[in-house]
Amino acid sequence: MATFTERMAPVLVLWLAVFLSGTWAVDKGNFKTCDQSSFCKRQRALKPGESPYRALLETMELTNTRLTLQLINDNNKVRLLLELYRLQGNMTRVKINELKPLKPRYEVPDVLIREPPTEPLSLLSQDENGVVLSLGAESQRVILSARPFRLDIMEGRDVVMSLNSRGLLAFEHLRMRKDTFSYKVTSTVASVWNNIKRVFSSSQADPEAEKKEEADPAAQPEAAKEEEKDEDGMWEETFKSHTDSKPNGPSAVSLDFSLPGVEHVYGIPEHADTLRLKTTENGDPYRLYNLDVFQYELYNPMALYGAVPVMLAHNAQRTTGVFWLNAAETWVDISSNTAGKTVFGKMLDYVQGSNETPQTDVRWISESGIIDVFIMLGPTPKDVFSQYASLTGTQAFPPLAAVGYHQCRWNYNDQEDVAAVDAGFDEHDIPYDYIWLDIEHTDGKRYFTWDPHKFATPKEMLQGLSDKKRKMVAIVDPHIKVDSNYKIHNEIRSRSFYIKNKDGGDYEGWCWPGSAGYPDFTRADMRDWWASMFAYNQYEGSMENLDTWNDMNEPSVFNGPEVTMHKDAMHGAWEHRDVHNIYGFYVQMATAEGLIQRSGGVERPFVLTRAFFAGSQRYGAVWTGDNAAEWEHLKISIPMCLSLGLVGISFCGADVGGFFKSPNTELLVRWYQTGAYQPFFRAHAHLDTPRREPWLFGPENTALIREAVRQRYTLLPYWYLQFYHAHRTGEPIMRPLWVEYPEDPATFALEDEFLIGRDLLVHPVTEEGARGVTAYLPGKDQVWFDVHTFQKHNGAQNLYIPVTMSSIPVFQRGGSIIPRKIRVRRSSSCMMQDPYTLYVALNLQRTAEGELYIDDGHTFNYEKEFIHRRLSFANNVLSSVNLAPEAQFSTGSWIERIVILGASKPSKVLLKTDDGQESQVEFDFDASMSVLTLRKPGMNAGADWNVMLQ
Amino acid sequence: MTSCQTQYLLMLLLSVGVSAVEVQRPRGVPLSKRQFYEEGKPFTCLDGSRTIPFDRVNDDYCDCKDGSDEPGTAACPNGSFHCTNAGFRPGFIPSSRINDGICDCCDTTDEYNSGAACQNTCRDLGRKERESLQKMAEITKEGFLLKQQLIQEAKRGLEEKKAKQADIQIGKKDLEARVEALRTVKETAEQPEKEAKERHLKAWEEQKAVIQMEKDKAKMAEVLSELDDDADGSVSVAELLSHSELDPDSDGSFTEAEAQGLLGGVDNVDSVAFESVWNNIKDKYASEANTETPAEVETTVEEVREPPSDNDSEQYPEEDIPEEEEEDDDEEDEEEDQEDGDYKSPPPTQTPDKKEDDDEGTMPPFDQETQNLIDAAQKARDAFDEAERALREVDDQVKNLEKEISFDFGPNAEFAYLYSQCYELSTSEYIYRLCPFNRMSQKPKFGGSETNLGSWGHWSGPEDNIYSLMKYEHGTGCWQGPNRSTTIKLTCGKETVVISVSEPSRCEYLMEFISPAICQEPSSLDAALHGHEEL
């Protein structure tokens, strides 16, 4: 949400009027380009191939698990400390910091789930030009070259990745401010002195003196010029009317990575852009800086609400990843030696035997902090997911209800409205699990409170929902109204938990409530306090079935630079500059912790966040922010969520229907159909738009929407299993095709279709007036079954599918078994005990495999109490085997039906249960589609059994 | 509830069921369909799609596409379950609500296997419903009576109005005749007035001309003596040349040839010949003696436009401001331009005229005879204007009556009584005001101006009940949204009163309004009250 009501403070209204007026596109002028961000401009101006950095091999220290050595910048003699680790699971960590910084530089805490365990490194060879280290087995080596400094990671004879190969390593050391008269005098004197000194001794470490050595007489004019440049943006920077005082001066870090053989790179969300990242040579780099962008524009590299500094590189042989652990404003440049070439040009190269390998070069630039890079060496996509998961954790396992359908609107006006919408779902027989309340539910935008007139008896309302086995989410934003009658504000102020401005007072900015303070969520004690506010006796009117939505946590500051916080605001000793991108992560962390604590650690929390960082997957769900009711926005929801999934954040969705503007009926229906097959499925709408509950568009469209939502609910067992997998492995739920078909280049750039897990391929209709879609079905020697008609299609083909308004093209992979519950009820928890139907889709080998996962659906008991079974079909026997014999759980659910796709007609079917009893199962065979349906085998879903076709 | 109690309750229910005319039928089957479910005989799906053994009815597996084999379980996605609800209204629920842990049927029969602790509330509900139906019936009855009165009143009102209309039409004709007569009187009186006035004016003009001529002559003499530097009684080229302002082509050089030209081609003119010269130069001539004040000071009004105040913009990116102006309504801009134009033009006071009057004196008052004519004409005019005004008023009355008569006040004009009335509802923030067939508005309780929530549009109920909803449209525009509009939902009641106002969608209001005019004939309700009890 990013607009306002007419009843707001006049100043805000004026500002927003300006902000809102007319055009339906982002006002790009409100946000910086690289040129307007002085460090980015400075860094981007560096020329490749002129690296001043040299490794001082004599400083090398190699312990069992760690290599350290010093790097020196030959231009200014500032020394850096390089640390290199071999991490368990085929990763390498490279850390670079100043050897002796003037003051400590920020190292991002709390993102890694633990200090990554290391593996031994060994020295293979060494000479004056460099060293060669072994990265354990697999003939992996790191070659460290000394002059200029450079790292090459090799596997066999192939270079997998090179660091500083273009010489763009840059590390702006912390320094004294130069713009005082006394400094200038001393620096001139010092430079003369240094020059003299230099004649006698070359590399003695005297950091103070060395720093000034850059004023080398030989380069005097240039140095003078540089000093003038210093004044421009190094110590102060103004953007629009906002001045960033930079008391610490320049502090940017930068490093380049070369990826030979790579033409496809992915990740670094959040951008409203294609799945496959584009080269940035002719425009701005991709920007990572959490911002509340009003009416964001599609297909460009501008920053959005969240930032995950993780990039994946892929080719048919290997997948690798780079995790750049830095929470400051970051820009990522991508270039490629094949980017400009046409397919024909590439073919020509091939025919003519041109041996220029394709290569992608990536460069990361951050405003402050240190260089701390995790190089994930794959080699498969799933290896990279598990490597990244081992660093930052996996997707939080949500309560089952959160996987259902969410009905949201800014705003449901009052309790009667909530009751009426709830009743509307029953009247039209559409299931839903959560109804949401946006900011208007509060008492004057004071979070943790309720509007005394409109929501006078919240517990009654929540009880009413609970009686229907439904839940609610209420918004809690991190900006706190400055109001001495507001308990939350008073407590935060008295505990001095607010972020401070550069002068030491509490930072105040404009947001929904008017003047607001921003709690310092980077403080653990603040987060503990915040979590305690969710206790039932603190958060009045809250109940077990109330969960939380964190919005505006970039943080959004309406009157701040780029609608966010001033970079010179202070979080204790650190500047906001250092921690900006991790603020939203902490807000969600503290909120999720609060929800866990209020139930005594029993219940799984559900928290939705708009801002995020690496590791945010551990705390809940993410949505793509304030999109618009336009077909292009529907389309981009796919690559946006795919990109998030690739970097660990699986629980992703876009506002169904589009937040701004009003969708036409066709768009709304298509969006429901698409959203039903995306992990987070929530309809949402702006305050100023007409109502759009599913039954407001005539019976035909109500039926279409009902059908889409019901498809979601029938598949909940499969979705829930996917969440369980994501939680266990870090693999994305909604995944690009190349993740499963890494050797098929035809899949590398696909972004109009996707997989859910391994087994469902979805190609939603996202074109207005579509008569058909062309889906790519991957996999040579594979087959796919249309889940609606059971028609079989061969893999490795582009399949044209005629569509009507009711079509949602979805295919089940031959070789898979998918459990469904076809008795769709009011909400997910009404369906807990319902029986399963197993859809067994046979591959060409007439085998299939799948899993079944069952637990209580809402507590942390799943860690010990669950059912996890492997279902497999081979040799005409379908069997269920326990995958977790140590786990305890019993279910009333049973198997009511087994549908075998691609089957032949048996003469009889026998069921053998674990007590040894055999019984005959009735069946029905549809010869036209080769579908065998076993009628009511009836065994318990948690039991061992075999079904034999004879 | 303990299981013991449950059993007891079940027994009780069963006994109640049996004591009523309980007919054996599968769970969830309504009496009306009992004959299709015959114990022990094969069951044919109600859509005829297939036939199955009877033991597959309600065996918790869906065999029929239409769901008819599982009326009592949740097995079929499209099935429905019949609750008998003894003591209350029987009904169907989707079979997905069977055993979902939520009590849907008041007789608890939908939750026979979920462990949900449902209470049989049918008796209670039945009583309440009967009470409320009874109450409603009473209300409807009384309301319907009131409605009959309203219809009668409306009829009378309409007749009155039509009568009044006829009366007015007659009166109007008289008035029209009167206006015409007075117009003639007026015009007759105005003719002599006009002539007398013209005469008077002409006399004055002539007198003015004489005065003017004398003045001119005096001036000429004065000028002649001024020009005549050598006092020889004549003006020479040389003497003329000293007055460069007389340069005929005003090119800055006053040549002898030009001066000669002015003097009619001669070098010298005497006082008599000067008369013709004077006519050529009098407009340009500047007296030597008095340095007259130059041209009058321009009196155009300075355009006073304060710079737009932007006290607040400081805090925000100033680049945003122009955009606002750019985007904010082009129409307004046009209007502004026009206003600006008006603003710039000088006020219509003609100062030069006044000056002339001062120079030449004012026109003398009309003589008595003329004045009498004028007074008479004025009287005729006043009488005519008054008559015309009266006619206009009558016209308005006619128009209003026509409008009112032509309004759709319902099939029997039962809503006519709402016309020209207003009804208010006060909430915590606003006072809402509905003036039926006119407009709907909202006024903040604590200061602030009124907002138009829509003007009367049309009846907008469903086809079979078009008078159940009123639509008011084209209210004040909403920022970033549509124009405000209001839907009025009418329900039957004894009084005429606003019950509630809400804003379900931004700027789309919903008002609940009670009126006897919407009450239905009670007989139809009686049928509903008695016709639903199956048992």
mmCIF file of C-alpha atoms in Angstrom, chain A residues 637-768:
data_model
loop_
_atom_site.group_PDB
_atom_site.id
_atom_site.type_symbol
_atom_site.label_atom_id
_atom_site.label_comp_id
_atom_site.label_asym_id
_atom_site.label_seq_id
_atom_site.Cartn_x
_atom_site.Cartn_y
_atom_site.Cartn_z
ATOM 1 C CA SER A 637 4.493 -11.675 -11.115
ATOM 2 C CA ILE A 638 5.988 -14.879 -12.515
ATOM 3 C CA PRO A 639 9.619 -13.800 -13.003
ATOM 4 C CA MET A 640 9.485 -11.720 -9.816
ATOM 5 C CA CYS A 641 8.490 -14.699 -7.682
ATOM 6 C CA LEU A 642 10.791 -17.049 -9.580
ATOM 7 C CA SER A 643 13.723 -14.741 -8.836
ATOM 8 C CA LEU A 644 12.827 -14.691 -5.155
ATOM 9 C CA GLY A 645 12.511 -18.457 -5.066
ATOM 10 C CA LEU A 646 15.969 -18.870 -6.534
ATOM 11 C CA VAL A 647 17.454 -17.006 -3.590
ATOM 12 C CA GLY A 648 15.600 -18.919 -0.907
ATOM 13 C CA ILE A 649 12.406 -16.907 -0.540
ATOM 14 C CA SER A 650 9.802 -19.398 -1.642
ATOM 15 C CA PHE A 651 6.719 -17.952 0.006
ATOM 16 C CA CYS A 652 6.065 -15.308 -2.616
ATOM 17 C CA GLY A 653 3.013 -13.861 -4.280
ATOM 18 C CA ALA A 654 1.648 -10.781 -5.997
ATOM 19 C CA ASP A 655 -1.550 -8.918 -5.139
ATOM 20 C CA VAL A 656 -4.193 -10.792 -7.071
ATOM 21 C CA GLY A 657 -6.160 -8.357 -9.194
ATOM 22 C CA GLY A 658 -3.466 -5.700 -8.903
ATOM 23 C CA PHE A 659 -3.256 -3.158 -6.098
ATOM 24 C CA PHE A 660 -3.620 0.121 -7.938
ATOM 25 C CA LYS A 661 -6.403 0.682 -10.433
ATOM 26 C CA SER A 662 -9.316 -1.551 -11.116
ATOM 27 C CA PRO A 663 -8.958 -4.747 -13.155
ATOM 28 C CA ASN A 664 -11.470 -5.620 -15.813
ATOM 29 C CA THR A 665 -13.221 -8.897 -15.193
ATOM 30 C CA GLU A 666 -11.079 -10.886 -17.560
ATOM 31 C CA LEU A 667 -7.892 -9.694 -15.908
ATOM 32 C CA LEU A 668 -9.271 -10.412 -12.457
ATOM 33 C CA VAL A 669 -10.250 -13.950 -13.415
ATOM 34 C CA ARG A 670 -6.898 -14.604 -15.086
ATOM 35 C CA TRP A 671 -5.127 -13.265 -12.034
ATOM 36 C CA TYR A 672 -7.021 -15.601 -9.729
ATOM 37 C CA GLN A 673 -6.125 -18.460 -12.039
ATOM 38 C CA THR A 674 -2.456 -17.511 -11.933
ATOM 39 C CA GLY A 675 -2.376 -16.682 -8.225
ATOM 40 C CA ALA A 676 -3.985 -20.007 -7.362
ATOM 41 C CA TYR A 677 -0.768 -21.586 -8.608
ATOM 42 C CA GLN A 678 1.677 -19.254 -6.875
ATOM 43 C CA PRO A 679 2.890 -19.862 -3.331
ATOM 44 C CA PHE A 680 1.310 -16.870 -1.610
ATOM 45 C CA PHE A 681 -2.254 -16.418 -2.847
ATOM 46 C CA ARG A 682 -3.803 -13.155 -1.727
ATOM 47 C CA ALA A 683 -6.192 -10.748 -3.398
ATOM 48 C CA HIS A 684 -5.647 -7.138 -2.446
ATOM 49 C CA ALA A 685 -6.912 -3.758 -3.629
ATOM 50 C CA HIS A 686 -6.316 -0.076 -3.110
ATOM 51 C CA LEU A 687 -8.643 2.013 -0.975
ATOM 52 C CA ASP A 688 -9.775 4.058 -3.949
ATOM 53 C CA THR A 689 -10.763 1.128 -6.123
ATOM 54 C CA PRO A 690 -14.264 -0.305 -6.356
ATOM 55 C CA ARG A 691 -14.963 -3.437 -4.369
ATOM 56 C CA ARG A 692 -13.897 -6.662 -6.009
ATOM 57 C CA GLU A 693 -14.848 -9.575 -3.836
ATOM 58 C CA PRO A 694 -15.099 -12.647 -6.094
ATOM 59 C CA TRP A 695 -18.899 -12.588 -6.392
ATOM 60 C CA LEU A 696 -19.251 -9.020 -7.647
ATOM 61 C CA PHE A 697 -18.787 -9.762 -11.339
ATOM 62 C CA GLY A 698 -21.782 -11.867 -12.229
ATOM 63 C CA PRO A 699 -22.440 -15.565 -11.676
ATOM 64 C CA GLU A 700 -20.256 -16.697 -14.553
ATOM 65 C CA ASN A 701 -17.172 -14.977 -13.269
ATOM 66 C CA THR A 702 -17.946 -15.950 -9.702
ATOM 67 C CA ALA A 703 -17.933 -19.535 -10.915
ATOM 68 C CA LEU A 704 -14.611 -19.073 -12.702
ATOM 69 C CA ILE A 705 -12.998 -17.574 -9.622
ATOM 70 C CA ARG A 706 -14.547 -20.213 -7.388
ATOM 71 C CA GLU A 707 -13.101 -22.909 -9.610
ATOM 72 C CA ALA A 708 -9.602 -21.356 -9.494
ATOM 73 C CA VAL A 709 -9.671 -21.113 -5.704
ATOM 74 C CA ARG A 710 -11.021 -24.642 -5.422
ATOM 75 C CA GLN A 711 -8.200 -25.963 -7.564
ATOM 76 C CA ARG A 712 -5.846 -24.392 -5.059
ATOM 77 C CA TYR A 713 -7.579 -26.138 -2.191
ATOM 78 C CA THR A 714 -7.654 -29.547 -3.845
ATOM 79 C CA LEU A 715 -3.902 -29.234 -4.263
ATOM 80 C CA LEU A 716 -3.196 -28.133 -0.692
ATOM 81 C CA PRO A 717 -1.627 -31.514 0.219
ATOM 82 C CA TYR A 718 0.844 -31.054 -2.635
ATOM 83 C CA TRP A 719 1.490 -27.397 -1.795
ATOM 84 C CA TYR A 720 2.011 -28.213 1.845
ATOM 85 C CA LEU A 721 4.464 -30.929 0.893
ATOM 86 C CA GLN A 722 6.335 -28.401 -1.249
ATOM 87 C CA PHE A 723 6.578 -26.046 1.703
ATOM 88 C CA TYR A 724 7.876 -28.881 3.804
ATOM 89 C CA HIS A 725 10.518 -29.586 1.160
ATOM 90 C CA ALA A 726 11.451 -25.949 0.886
ATOM 91 C CA HIS A 727 11.789 -25.851 4.631
ATOM 92 C CA ARG A 728 13.973 -28.944 4.644
ATOM 93 C CA THR A 729 16.116 -28.238 1.591
ATOM 94 C CA GLY A 730 15.947 -24.590 0.631
ATOM 95 C CA GLU A 731 14.814 -25.513 -2.851
ATOM 96 C CA PRO A 732 12.322 -23.111 -4.365
ATOM 97 C CA ILE A 733 8.676 -24.126 -4.502
ATOM 98 C CA MET A 734 7.840 -22.133 -7.589
ATOM 99 C CA ARG A 735 10.826 -22.788 -9.796
ATOM 100 C CA PRO A 736 12.032 -21.961 -13.266
ATOM 101 C CA LEU A 737 12.116 -24.903 -15.626
ATOM 102 C CA TRP A 738 15.889 -24.817 -15.917
ATOM 103 C CA VAL A 739 16.197 -25.844 -12.288
ATOM 104 C CA GLU A 740 14.759 -29.243 -13.199
ATOM 105 C CA TYR A 741 16.085 -29.326 -16.757
ATOM 106 C CA PRO A 742 19.508 -27.690 -16.315
ATOM 107 C CA GLU A 743 20.885 -29.132 -19.537
ATOM 108 C CA ASP A 744 18.091 -27.875 -21.764
ATOM 109 C CA PRO A 745 18.945 -24.372 -23.008
ATOM 110 C CA ALA A 746 15.375 -23.950 -24.237
ATOM 111 C CA THR A 747 14.329 -23.581 -20.615
ATOM 112 C CA PHE A 748 16.936 -21.026 -19.560
ATOM 113 C CA ALA A 749 14.955 -17.882 -20.228
ATOM 114 C CA LEU A 750 11.386 -19.181 -19.843
ATOM 115 C CA GLU A 751 9.362 -16.941 -17.594
ATOM 116 C CA ASP A 752 5.780 -17.353 -18.746
ATOM 117 C CA GLU A 753 5.553 -20.793 -17.202
ATOM 118 C CA PHE A 754 7.003 -22.454 -14.150
ATOM 119 C CA LEU A 755 7.079 -25.564 -12.054
ATOM 120 C CA ILE A 756 5.612 -26.117 -8.627
ATOM 121 C CA GLY A 757 8.036 -28.517 -7.088
ATOM 122 C CA ARG A 758 9.141 -31.026 -9.683
ATOM 123 C CA ASP A 759 5.842 -32.370 -10.776
ATOM 124 C CA LEU A 760 3.427 -29.639 -11.805
ATOM 125 C CA LEU A 761 4.057 -27.404 -14.758
ATOM 126 C CA VAL A 762 1.900 -24.278 -14.919
ATOM 127 C CA HIS A 763 1.494 -22.034 -17.908
ATOM 128 C CA PRO A 764 -1.109 -19.524 -16.796
ATOM 129 C CA VAL A 765 -2.980 -17.439 -19.332
ATOM 130 C CA THR A 766 -1.663 -13.909 -18.955
ATOM 131 C CA GLU A 767 -2.672 -12.400 -22.296
ATOM 132 C CA GLU A 768 -5.813 -10.411 -22.733
#
